[in-house]
Amino acid sequence: MCGIVGCTGTDKAVNFLLNGLATLEYRGYDSAGIATISPDHNLHVVKCQGRVATLRDRVKNANLVGTCGIGHTRWATHGVPSDRNAHPHTDCSGKIAVVHNGIIENYEDLRAQLKEAGHEFKSDTDSEVVAHLFEDAWNGPAKGNLIAALRNAVARLEGSWALAVVCTDEPDSVVVTRHGSPLVVASTPEGAYAASDVMPLAAITKHVIQLADDDIALLQKDGTITIYDANGDEVKDPATLDIDWDASAATLGGYPDFMSKEISEQPEAIERLLKGRLTDKGIRLDELDMSNEELAQVDRVYIIGCGTSYHVGLIARNMIQHWAKIPVDIEYASEFLYSDALVTDHTLCLIITQSGETADTFAAARRLKSMGCRIFAITNVLGSSAARESDGTIYVQAGPEVSVSSTKAYTAQMVAATLVALRLAQANGNMTLDEVKKVYCELLTVPDAIRKIFKRTWQDKQLVKKLKHAQSMLYLGRGSSSATAYEGALKMKEISYIHAEAYPAGEMKHGPIALVESGFPVVAIVPQDHVHDKTLSNIMEAKSRGGYIIAVATDGDEEVANLADHVLWVPPMSEYIIPIVSIVHLQILALYVARAKGLDVDKPRNLAKSVTVE
Ligand code: F6R
């Protein structure tokens, strides 16, 4: 987590740093800071606990000038969010400033060694060791060479990092590197820039350079960027990336918050993803880069993801098992890393990750790759680490997702997972072309079904009064609807801070039913599917104990209408497709409740959008 930026050469350095950090706030927003080098070659650091908006005020009062600087927005790992733990961190001389995204795992040993050698620490962070290591290298073996000093400093680190460093002895340069955490750089006629992702750069360029792990790049004021690889050889032909979206995609565009904007973008995102995916031979998924024969050999699928992306995986598992008849294992990435993975020679690994940078997911994919599995990524971010490491990648093209709570990426990822399931099923002969076409045609109706939900938001609004003061809620569903229950509960808890527990409806009687008392809110996802009647019985069990039943049900379902206290209606669709639509009600419900509680829906407490630590 954490976002970093750096720039040199531009007379708008402070603007770039602050605006860049604002676009990276989704990565963390506990504290923020910038360091610039003034024309008289002095280092100026302004940092504070809180958001970039607070930093902006502080910077105004500090009257910062300069054309070279670095910045940071933090998601605390080591050291509480506070002014002193905010980045940039400086060395003992006050000449060197460092920003860091990642975790230095051996920081305690390094800190002890550096203290022993006389260094004084001003924060509780793991990151500060880098400033002191750089200082030692700068004054010692690197003899005033920025590249050598950074190489020397990182040689002693264990863990993950993206780093940007400035030093007043080289007042017009920024030196950056990465190892496990993302970093891109860009050169323009005005200067050279670095950032954790393309968002801060989208307003100034359409082309960025992706640094590989352990590359070190020197950014100079004339816009020159020189990159050296881990062996010290100059990288003449670095990987580049074209930014294919408008910078305005990451602005509010009239919406009160990014979450409502992103919810509203779902129909178009799905339409984009589906376009041209069906040919007269079946589903077109060239990104898989596997022949029909290879796909037909797949005898096991591993699905890996975290949070919302894991919930996509739950539905993907059901679809692949049902349509392609292939056994599927699904694991939370963080659990998979420490469990026994049983793979065959023909195991396909599906990693699902909106950001493509989630450390746990990425580490799990690497592990499966080292075991010989083919890795296929479903992600939203072009050029992300997950995409780079995979054998094939489907970009869901939902556009930048800024709100921490994932919405449009979730539904787009579900559509992508459906395409993968259909492709596998057709390749191994478990589905005919006509059967595949039928599901695809139903997928084409999803955008309009979601638009119908947008016209029914009054159904969600009516619940706000009831739920605003709720302490706890239960979400129930069976089969694919249990994934909707998990995702609906996650939305509610992460942005409204109401404890929301999701359970397979049939399991409720084995424990969670003890929670139900008079007026206790129970959200039951009960579409017209093969477990409809079973779920109705579970609803009855909760109702007869006083539960206030909020059902998400198929239009015209009289049985549910008679039983539930409130119904959120969804147009009729088949069992595996309806979850893509039902969840939209639950996204909107969580949004309304959080707003009614006066909470910041885009930046819920303790969270960050991109979780780049294990
Ligand atoms: C919840 C949410 C998180 C992410 C999780 C994985 O709304 O967004 O649970 O789904 O942190 O992130 P990605 O998909 O980027 O790997």
XYZ file of C-alpha atoms and ligand atoms in Angstrom:
630
model
C 0.000 0.000 0.000
C 1.034 3.649 0.177
C 1.479 5.763 -2.907
C 4.663 7.523 -3.934
C 5.471 10.236 -6.470
C 8.579 12.081 -7.584
C 9.456 14.703 -10.174
C 12.194 16.984 -11.407
C 12.453 19.793 -13.916
C 8.918 21.055 -13.718
C 8.230 24.472 -12.259
C 4.938 22.993 -11.090
C 6.632 20.399 -8.871
C 4.538 21.070 -5.770
C 1.330 20.943 -7.819
C 2.313 17.670 -9.436
C 3.255 16.117 -6.104
C 0.022 17.159 -4.362
C -2.276 16.327 -7.265
C -0.458 13.060 -7.838
C -0.840 12.081 -4.195
C -4.544 12.922 -4.348
C -4.996 10.381 -7.170
C -3.020 7.807 -5.206
C -4.982 8.242 -1.996
C -6.857 5.044 -2.762
C -3.612 3.294 -1.765
C -3.707 4.708 1.753
C -4.668 7.904 3.510
C -3.397 7.811 7.094
C -0.856 10.551 6.517
C 0.834 12.379 3.667
C 3.951 14.411 2.968
C 6.225 15.947 0.390
C 9.867 17.016 0.256
C 11.222 19.556 -2.223
C 14.644 21.029 -2.858
C 14.562 24.815 -3.034
C 16.682 26.879 -5.473
C 19.172 27.536 -2.641
C 19.610 23.742 -2.411
C 17.893 23.222 0.910
C 15.543 20.360 1.671
C 12.013 21.279 2.783
C 9.741 18.621 4.208
C 6.056 19.139 4.970
C 4.152 16.146 6.325
C 1.211 15.448 8.546
C -1.231 12.889 9.808
C -4.452 12.871 7.777
C -5.303 13.237 4.150
C -3.748 15.000 1.206
C -6.270 17.825 1.686
C -4.723 18.532 5.102
C -1.249 18.378 3.602
C -2.339 20.838 0.914
C -3.248 23.392 3.597
C 0.051 22.889 5.370
C 1.978 23.280 2.122
C 0.161 26.546 1.372
C 1.351 27.964 4.682
C 4.878 26.638 4.165
C 5.215 28.465 0.839
C 7.211 25.685 -0.833
C 9.139 26.328 -4.038
C 11.417 24.128 -6.133
C 11.438 22.028 -9.252
C 12.458 18.716 -7.719
C 10.701 16.675 -5.059
C 9.077 13.493 -3.803
C 5.763 12.716 -2.063
C 3.952 9.986 -0.183
C 0.476 8.998 0.974
C 0.532 6.339 3.669
C -1.310 3.258 4.827
C 0.330 2.550 8.159
C 2.053 -0.777 8.727
C 4.910 -0.015 11.141
C 4.234 2.917 13.449
C 0.861 4.529 14.125
C -0.491 7.174 11.744
C 1.072 10.414 13.046
C 3.017 13.439 11.893
C 6.343 11.901 12.864
C 5.655 8.600 11.103
C 4.497 10.318 7.919
C 6.921 10.145 4.966
C 9.262 11.548 3.619
C 11.887 10.399 6.097
C 15.229 12.125 6.272
C 18.768 11.127 7.175
C 20.747 12.556 10.107
C 22.200 15.425 8.071
C 18.803 16.541 6.736
C 20.146 16.423 3.148
C 18.479 13.196 2.038
C 14.743 12.451 1.888
C 13.112 9.114 1.113
C 9.581 7.867 0.392
C 8.800 4.162 0.515
C 5.941 1.854 -0.440
C 6.260 -1.716 0.851
C 7.655 -3.336 3.964
C 11.284 -3.614 5.058
C 11.155 -6.962 6.829
C 14.625 -6.785 8.405
C 14.220 -3.211 9.598
C 14.682 -4.062 13.267
C 18.161 -5.511 12.689
C 19.082 -2.643 10.389
C 17.805 -0.061 12.809
C 19.839 -1.582 15.640
C 22.980 -1.639 13.483
C 22.448 1.929 12.312
C 21.789 3.189 15.846
C 24.933 1.437 17.008
C 26.792 3.313 14.278
C 25.442 6.615 15.626
C 22.354 7.276 13.471
C 19.439 8.980 15.148
C 15.903 7.886 14.282
C 12.967 10.256 14.267
C 10.093 7.842 13.531
C 8.853 4.346 14.389
C 8.651 3.243 10.767
C 10.486 0.491 8.940
C 11.068 2.926 6.058
C 13.357 5.357 7.857
C 16.237 2.865 7.751
C 16.493 3.517 4.016
C 17.325 7.207 4.568
C 20.157 6.265 6.926
C 21.455 3.436 4.749
C 21.481 5.844 1.809
C 23.327 8.408 3.942
C 26.040 5.873 4.814
C 26.395 4.840 1.196
C 26.385 8.429 -0.059
C 29.151 9.467 2.298
C 31.022 6.170 1.859
C 31.328 3.673 -0.991
C 28.972 5.435 -3.418
C 31.080 8.593 -3.273
C 28.240 10.947 -4.103
C 26.705 8.864 -6.898
C 22.930 8.601 -6.571
C 22.582 5.304 -8.444
C 25.441 3.686 -6.519
C 24.123 4.952 -3.192
C 20.650 3.557 -3.821
C 22.023 0.244 -5.064
C 24.210 0.024 -1.998
C 21.319 0.860 0.353
C 18.806 -1.612 -1.113
C 21.409 -4.388 -1.114
C 20.877 -4.572 2.647
C 17.065 -4.651 2.531
C 14.737 -7.631 2.778
C 11.057 -7.289 1.933
C 9.371 -5.180 -0.706
C 9.868 -1.610 -1.789
C 9.289 1.152 -4.259
C 11.556 4.025 -3.283
C 12.154 7.589 -4.405
C 15.082 9.552 -2.989
C 16.336 13.120 -3.283
C 19.580 14.575 -1.971
C 20.475 18.260 -1.810
C 23.982 17.541 -3.180
C 22.256 16.589 -6.475
C 19.446 19.139 -6.287
C 17.939 18.441 -9.708
C 17.712 14.643 -9.644
C 15.441 11.992 -8.219
C 16.555 8.389 -7.991
C 13.992 5.579 -7.802
C 13.855 1.809 -7.630
C 11.418 -1.025 -6.978
C 11.387 -4.551 -5.667
C 7.962 -6.137 -5.376
C 6.054 -2.822 -5.208
C 4.895 -1.063 -8.362
C 6.580 1.970 -9.912
C 6.337 3.680 -13.278
C 8.288 6.627 -14.700
C 7.612 9.077 -17.506
C 9.620 11.607 -19.457
C 8.082 14.803 -20.905
C 9.557 18.002 -22.360
C 8.842 19.637 -18.968
C 10.671 17.120 -16.834
C 10.798 13.564 -15.502
C 8.257 11.909 -13.231
C 7.752 8.779 -11.144
C 4.662 7.337 -9.473
C 3.268 4.151 -7.955
C 0.863 3.836 -10.860
C -0.239 5.669 -13.970
C -2.959 7.726 -12.272
C -0.765 10.741 -11.351
C 0.799 10.668 -14.812
C -2.385 10.424 -16.871
C -2.830 14.194 -16.871
C 0.670 14.862 -18.284
C 1.495 12.011 -20.650
C 0.049 9.074 -22.550
C 3.185 6.900 -22.341
C 4.875 5.560 -19.254
C 7.824 3.262 -18.659
C 7.348 0.286 -16.393
C 10.334 -0.433 -14.219
C 11.213 -4.082 -13.730
C 12.046 -5.393 -10.267
C 15.444 -4.094 -9.109
C 15.806 -1.558 -11.929
C 17.170 1.769 -10.701
C 16.202 4.917 -12.609
C 17.787 8.344 -12.491
C 15.382 11.182 -13.296
C 16.964 14.437 -14.425
C 15.588 17.924 -14.844
C 15.744 17.946 -18.671
C 13.371 14.967 -18.674
C 16.093 12.371 -19.225
C 15.487 9.043 -17.520
C 18.350 6.559 -17.381
C 17.554 3.058 -16.194
C 19.977 0.422 -14.959
C 19.033 -3.206 -14.324
C 19.969 -5.338 -11.345
C 23.381 -6.101 -12.917
C 24.129 -2.420 -13.416
C 23.667 -2.590 -17.204
C 21.767 0.240 -18.828
C 18.266 -0.766 -19.941
C 18.000 0.515 -23.515
C 14.550 -0.804 -24.323
C 12.364 -0.690 -21.213
C 8.770 -1.938 -21.188
C 6.361 0.884 -21.964
C 2.675 1.276 -21.470
C 0.166 3.480 -23.262
C -2.429 5.092 -21.058
C -5.595 4.430 -23.012
C -8.059 6.259 -20.795
C -8.814 9.878 -20.310
C -7.530 11.439 -17.092
C -11.101 12.625 -16.508
C -12.049 8.950 -15.951
C -10.507 9.357 -12.513
C -12.487 12.485 -11.619
C -15.916 12.688 -10.006
C -17.610 14.092 -13.101
C -20.574 15.490 -11.149
C -21.138 12.492 -8.859
C -21.032 13.076 -5.104
C -18.524 10.265 -4.622
C -16.532 7.745 -6.654
C -18.514 4.814 -5.347
C -21.778 6.073 -6.849
C -19.964 6.967 -10.063
C -18.420 3.522 -10.308
C -21.692 1.748 -9.517
C -23.313 3.716 -12.324
C -20.551 2.755 -14.784
C -21.244 -0.981 -14.536
C -23.515 -1.437 -17.561
C -21.037 0.251 -19.936
C -18.074 -1.620 -18.454
C -19.814 -4.948 -19.074
C -20.841 -3.932 -22.589
C -17.200 -3.089 -23.389
C -15.996 -6.393 -22.054
C -18.544 -8.457 -23.955
C -18.082 -6.742 -27.281
C -16.868 -9.157 -29.958
C -16.513 -12.078 -27.574
C -18.715 -14.482 -29.535
C -17.700 -15.811 -32.951
C -19.339 -18.536 -34.998
C -16.932 -20.963 -33.296
C -17.759 -19.953 -29.729
C -16.311 -17.682 -27.049
C -13.351 -15.655 -28.188
C -10.788 -15.401 -25.436
C -7.481 -14.989 -27.242
C -5.947 -13.675 -24.027
C -5.915 -17.215 -22.634
C -3.320 -18.027 -25.287
C -4.198 -21.725 -25.121
C -5.337 -23.972 -27.954
C -8.551 -25.987 -27.756
C -6.450 -29.092 -27.192
C -4.578 -27.504 -24.282
C -7.808 -26.234 -22.760
C -9.425 -29.642 -23.120
C -6.571 -31.140 -21.102
C -7.150 -28.878 -18.087
C -8.094 -31.283 -15.309
C -7.989 -28.977 -12.320
C -8.434 -25.278 -11.713
C -7.049 -23.277 -8.809
C -8.707 -19.949 -8.176
C -6.885 -17.398 -6.045
C -8.046 -13.979 -4.883
C -8.653 -11.756 -1.873
C -11.717 -9.926 -0.603
C -14.143 -8.967 -3.327
C -12.074 -10.723 -5.977
C -12.262 -13.925 -3.938
C -16.051 -13.630 -4.048
C -15.873 -13.518 -7.852
C -13.892 -16.732 -7.563
C -16.659 -18.423 -5.573
C -19.058 -17.959 -8.457
C -16.384 -18.853 -11.012
C -15.868 -22.130 -9.184
C -19.548 -22.991 -9.406
C -19.704 -22.123 -13.101
C -16.568 -24.051 -14.058
C -17.642 -27.111 -12.108
C -21.183 -26.960 -13.456
C -20.423 -26.237 -17.098
C -16.921 -27.595 -17.689
C -17.100 -30.394 -15.082
C -13.568 -29.643 -13.936
C -12.781 -29.820 -10.203
C -11.978 -26.384 -8.841
C -10.082 -25.397 -5.696
C -10.503 -21.874 -4.473
C -8.372 -20.312 -1.771
C -7.830 -16.939 -0.199
C -4.391 -15.993 -1.488
C -3.133 -15.369 2.035
C -4.176 -18.884 3.098
C -2.963 -20.605 -0.032
C 0.576 -19.428 0.562
C 0.862 -21.563 3.671
C -1.189 -24.586 2.657
C -0.437 -27.729 0.672
C -1.184 -27.125 -2.984
C -1.980 -30.265 -4.924
C -1.570 -29.604 -8.615
C -1.579 -31.845 -11.662
C 0.376 -31.483 -14.904
C -2.626 -29.725 -16.424
C -3.754 -27.418 -13.640
C -4.882 -23.965 -14.707
C -4.536 -21.224 -12.124
C -6.962 -18.343 -12.302
C -5.895 -15.299 -10.324
C -8.516 -12.633 -9.823
C -7.341 -9.188 -8.765
C -8.758 -5.774 -9.610
C -5.503 -3.936 -8.952
C -3.146 -6.676 -10.091
C -0.889 -5.590 -7.239
C -2.269 -7.470 -4.244
C 0.822 -8.949 -2.629
C -0.839 -12.137 -1.361
C -2.448 -12.926 -4.710
C 0.716 -12.235 -6.555
C 2.825 -14.385 -4.224
C 0.308 -17.232 -4.567
C 0.439 -16.991 -8.354
C 4.237 -17.130 -8.284
C 4.071 -20.217 -6.112
C 1.672 -21.948 -8.501
C 3.815 -20.934 -11.438
C 6.890 -22.437 -9.826
C 4.875 -25.644 -9.495
C 4.359 -25.700 -13.244
C 0.795 -24.336 -13.457
C -0.316 -22.087 -16.226
C -1.378 -18.738 -14.767
C -4.274 -16.732 -16.129
C -5.121 -13.363 -14.611
C -8.404 -11.494 -14.522
C -7.545 -7.906 -13.674
C -8.618 -4.339 -14.244
C -5.227 -2.662 -14.356
C -3.204 -2.629 -17.520
C 0.441 -3.543 -17.039
C -0.046 -4.506 -13.397
C 2.333 -6.944 -11.720
C -0.223 -9.754 -11.952
C -0.574 -9.173 -15.663
C 3.169 -9.126 -16.175
C 3.718 -12.409 -14.366
C 0.842 -14.323 -15.963
C 0.773 -16.501 -19.064
C -2.409 -14.760 -20.158
C -4.483 -11.835 -18.901
C -8.002 -10.677 -19.494
C -8.358 -6.979 -18.780
C -11.888 -6.304 -17.655
C -11.649 -2.688 -18.905
C -13.845 -1.282 -16.190
C -11.749 1.909 -16.097
C -9.926 3.214 -13.037
C -11.639 2.187 -9.825
C -10.944 4.885 -7.263
C -13.384 4.134 -4.467
C -11.783 1.715 -2.029
C -14.889 -0.428 -2.050
C -14.872 -2.411 -5.271
C -18.061 -2.354 -7.354
C -17.639 -2.125 -11.119
C -14.550 -4.339 -11.060
C -16.542 -7.006 -9.199
C -19.297 -7.292 -11.795
C -16.867 -6.995 -14.718
C -14.642 -9.691 -13.211
C -17.695 -11.940 -12.868
C -18.466 -11.489 -16.551
C -14.848 -12.316 -17.414
C -14.977 -15.419 -15.214
C -18.159 -16.503 -17.007
C -16.356 -16.231 -20.349
C -13.492 -18.370 -19.031
C -15.916 -21.009 -17.742
C -17.743 -21.133 -21.086
C -14.494 -21.339 -23.035
C -13.298 -24.279 -20.920
C -16.664 -26.035 -21.159
C -16.804 -25.766 -24.908
C -13.178 -26.826 -25.350
C -13.597 -29.999 -23.315
C -16.909 -30.865 -24.921
C -19.146 -30.424 -21.921
C -21.111 -27.647 -23.593
C -22.266 -27.365 -27.173
C -21.874 -24.222 -29.220
C -25.620 -23.600 -28.881
C -25.493 -23.903 -25.115
C -22.559 -21.498 -24.953
C -24.383 -19.043 -27.223
C -27.439 -19.161 -25.006
C -25.458 -18.112 -21.928
C -23.583 -15.456 -23.897
C -26.874 -13.995 -25.142
C -28.099 -13.825 -21.585
C -24.884 -12.051 -20.579
C -25.712 -9.424 -23.197
C -28.907 -8.635 -21.286
C -27.040 -7.947 -18.024
C -26.270 -4.246 -18.674
C -29.957 -3.449 -19.185
C -30.931 -5.510 -16.159
C -28.510 -3.418 -14.086
C -29.986 -0.234 -15.570
C -33.375 -1.491 -14.323
C -31.938 -1.788 -10.816
C -30.826 1.864 -11.083
C -34.478 2.786 -11.657
C -35.464 0.921 -8.503
C -33.079 2.541 -6.041
C -36.095 3.793 -4.081
C -36.401 0.189 -2.914
C -32.998 0.494 -1.252
C -33.643 4.029 -0.015
C -36.674 2.874 1.987
C -34.387 0.716 4.092
C -31.995 3.410 5.194
C -33.991 4.436 8.266
C -34.246 0.835 9.372
C -30.549 0.030 8.920
C -28.860 3.292 9.855
C -28.757 2.398 13.540
C -28.320 -1.351 13.132
C -25.415 -2.838 15.055
C -25.309 -6.113 13.218
C -26.819 -7.869 10.185
C -26.924 -11.321 8.673
C -26.637 -11.991 4.921
C -27.827 -15.387 3.669
C -27.762 -17.169 0.324
C -27.310 -20.615 -1.152
C -25.184 -21.775 -4.086
C -24.033 -18.856 -6.216
C -26.185 -16.546 -4.111
C -24.018 -17.300 -1.084
C -21.213 -15.441 -2.914
C -23.617 -12.512 -3.338
C -24.302 -12.688 0.397
C -20.570 -12.565 1.176
C -19.998 -9.662 -1.167
C -23.112 -7.767 0.011
C -22.014 -8.122 3.636
C -18.479 -6.994 2.795
C -19.828 -3.840 1.109
C -22.007 -3.064 4.122
C -19.339 -3.591 6.758
C -16.484 -1.851 4.987
C -18.245 1.413 4.272
C -21.013 1.636 6.917
C -19.103 -0.038 9.776
C -22.127 -2.191 10.606
C -21.131 -5.690 11.554
C -22.463 -7.798 8.681
C -22.009 -11.538 8.716
C -22.608 -13.637 5.620
C -23.468 -17.295 5.806
C -24.681 -20.039 3.497
C -28.410 -19.959 4.267
C -28.574 -23.644 5.161
C -25.741 -23.285 7.667
C -27.503 -20.550 9.614
C -29.237 -23.047 11.869
C -25.848 -24.373 12.995
C -24.969 -21.237 14.919
C -25.659 -17.770 13.485
C -29.402 -18.107 14.061
C -28.623 -17.373 17.714
C -28.057 -13.763 16.640
C -31.608 -13.368 15.371
C -34.008 -11.578 17.681
C -36.894 -9.186 17.210
C -36.103 -6.657 14.467
C -32.682 -8.144 13.633
C -31.980 -7.398 9.916
C -31.522 -10.503 7.776
C -30.737 -9.999 4.086
C -31.688 -13.137 2.134
C -30.662 -13.548 -1.498
C -33.328 -15.811 -2.939
C -33.562 -15.801 -6.744
C -35.686 -18.324 -8.653
C -33.127 -21.112 -8.826
C -32.919 -24.779 -7.915
C -32.426 -23.998 -4.211
C -35.173 -21.362 -4.045
C -37.501 -23.397 -1.828
C -34.703 -24.427 0.522
C -33.712 -20.796 0.996
C -37.360 -19.890 1.639
C -37.384 -22.389 4.501
C -34.276 -20.742 5.955
C -35.925 -17.328 5.657
C -38.915 -18.749 7.516
C -36.625 -19.940 10.301
C -35.187 -16.443 10.726
C -38.613 -14.809 10.415
C -40.184 -16.960 13.106
C -37.479 -15.751 15.510
C -38.363 -12.116 14.884
C -35.854 -11.376 12.098
C -36.605 -8.396 9.831
C -36.335 -10.017 6.415
C -34.902 -8.069 3.483
C -35.090 -10.323 0.447
C -33.316 -9.899 -2.878
C -35.719 -11.767 -5.136
C -36.823 -12.298 -8.730
C -39.577 -10.034 -10.079
C -43.018 -11.495 -9.443
C -42.018 -14.001 -6.746
C -45.215 -14.025 -4.674
C -43.878 -16.442 -2.084
C -41.035 -14.111 -1.202
C -43.332 -11.067 -1.298
C -45.592 -12.728 1.279
C -42.764 -13.707 3.565
C -40.308 -10.817 3.519
C -40.635 -7.476 5.298
C -38.996 -5.730 2.370
C -38.013 -6.917 -1.108
C -35.305 -5.646 -3.454
C -36.533 -6.822 -6.844
C -34.254 -8.161 -9.599
C -35.285 -8.984 -13.198
C -35.512 -12.729 -13.924
C -32.248 -14.343 -15.009
C -30.617 -17.744 -14.795
C -28.818 -19.042 -11.749
C -25.222 -18.177 -12.671
C -25.955 -14.822 -14.270
C -28.303 -13.284 -11.732
C -25.513 -12.720 -9.143
C -24.013 -10.100 -11.499
C -27.260 -8.149 -11.193
C -28.407 -8.911 -7.617
C -25.226 -7.509 -6.111
C -25.974 -4.073 -7.536
C -28.876 -3.663 -5.076
C -26.566 -4.557 -2.208
C -23.878 -2.131 -3.397
C -26.470 0.635 -3.498
C -27.914 -0.344 -0.124
C -24.486 -0.160 1.537
C -23.806 3.179 -0.168
C -27.061 4.730 1.075
C -26.608 3.506 4.634
C -23.005 4.758 4.805
C -24.015 8.127 3.380
C -26.884 8.410 5.868
C -24.370 7.824 8.636
C -22.277 10.676 7.268
C -19.317 8.433 6.452
C -16.716 8.877 3.742
C -17.853 6.111 1.394
C -14.787 6.314 -0.827
C -12.202 6.144 1.908
C -13.403 3.908 4.707
C -11.266 3.793 7.836
C -8.302 1.400 8.095
C -8.534 0.316 4.466
C -6.587 0.915 1.280
C -7.450 -0.001 -2.240
C -4.266 -1.743 -3.157
C -2.930 -4.112 -0.519
C 0.702 -4.554 -1.446
C 1.809 -6.081 1.854
C 1.426 -9.744 2.827
C -13.472 -4.709 -1.063
C -12.224 -4.690 -1.773
C -11.133 -5.601 -1.324
C -10.334 -6.094 -2.539
C -9.117 -6.914 -2.078
C -8.362 -7.509 -3.252
O -14.390 -3.808 -1.607
O -12.057 -3.945 -2.698
O -11.629 -6.656 -0.587
O -11.171 -6.879 -3.329
O -8.260 -6.103 -1.345
O -7.933 -6.517 -4.133
P -7.579 -6.842 -5.640
O -8.811 -7.277 -6.311
O -7.008 -5.583 -6.174
O -6.565 -7.957 -5.599
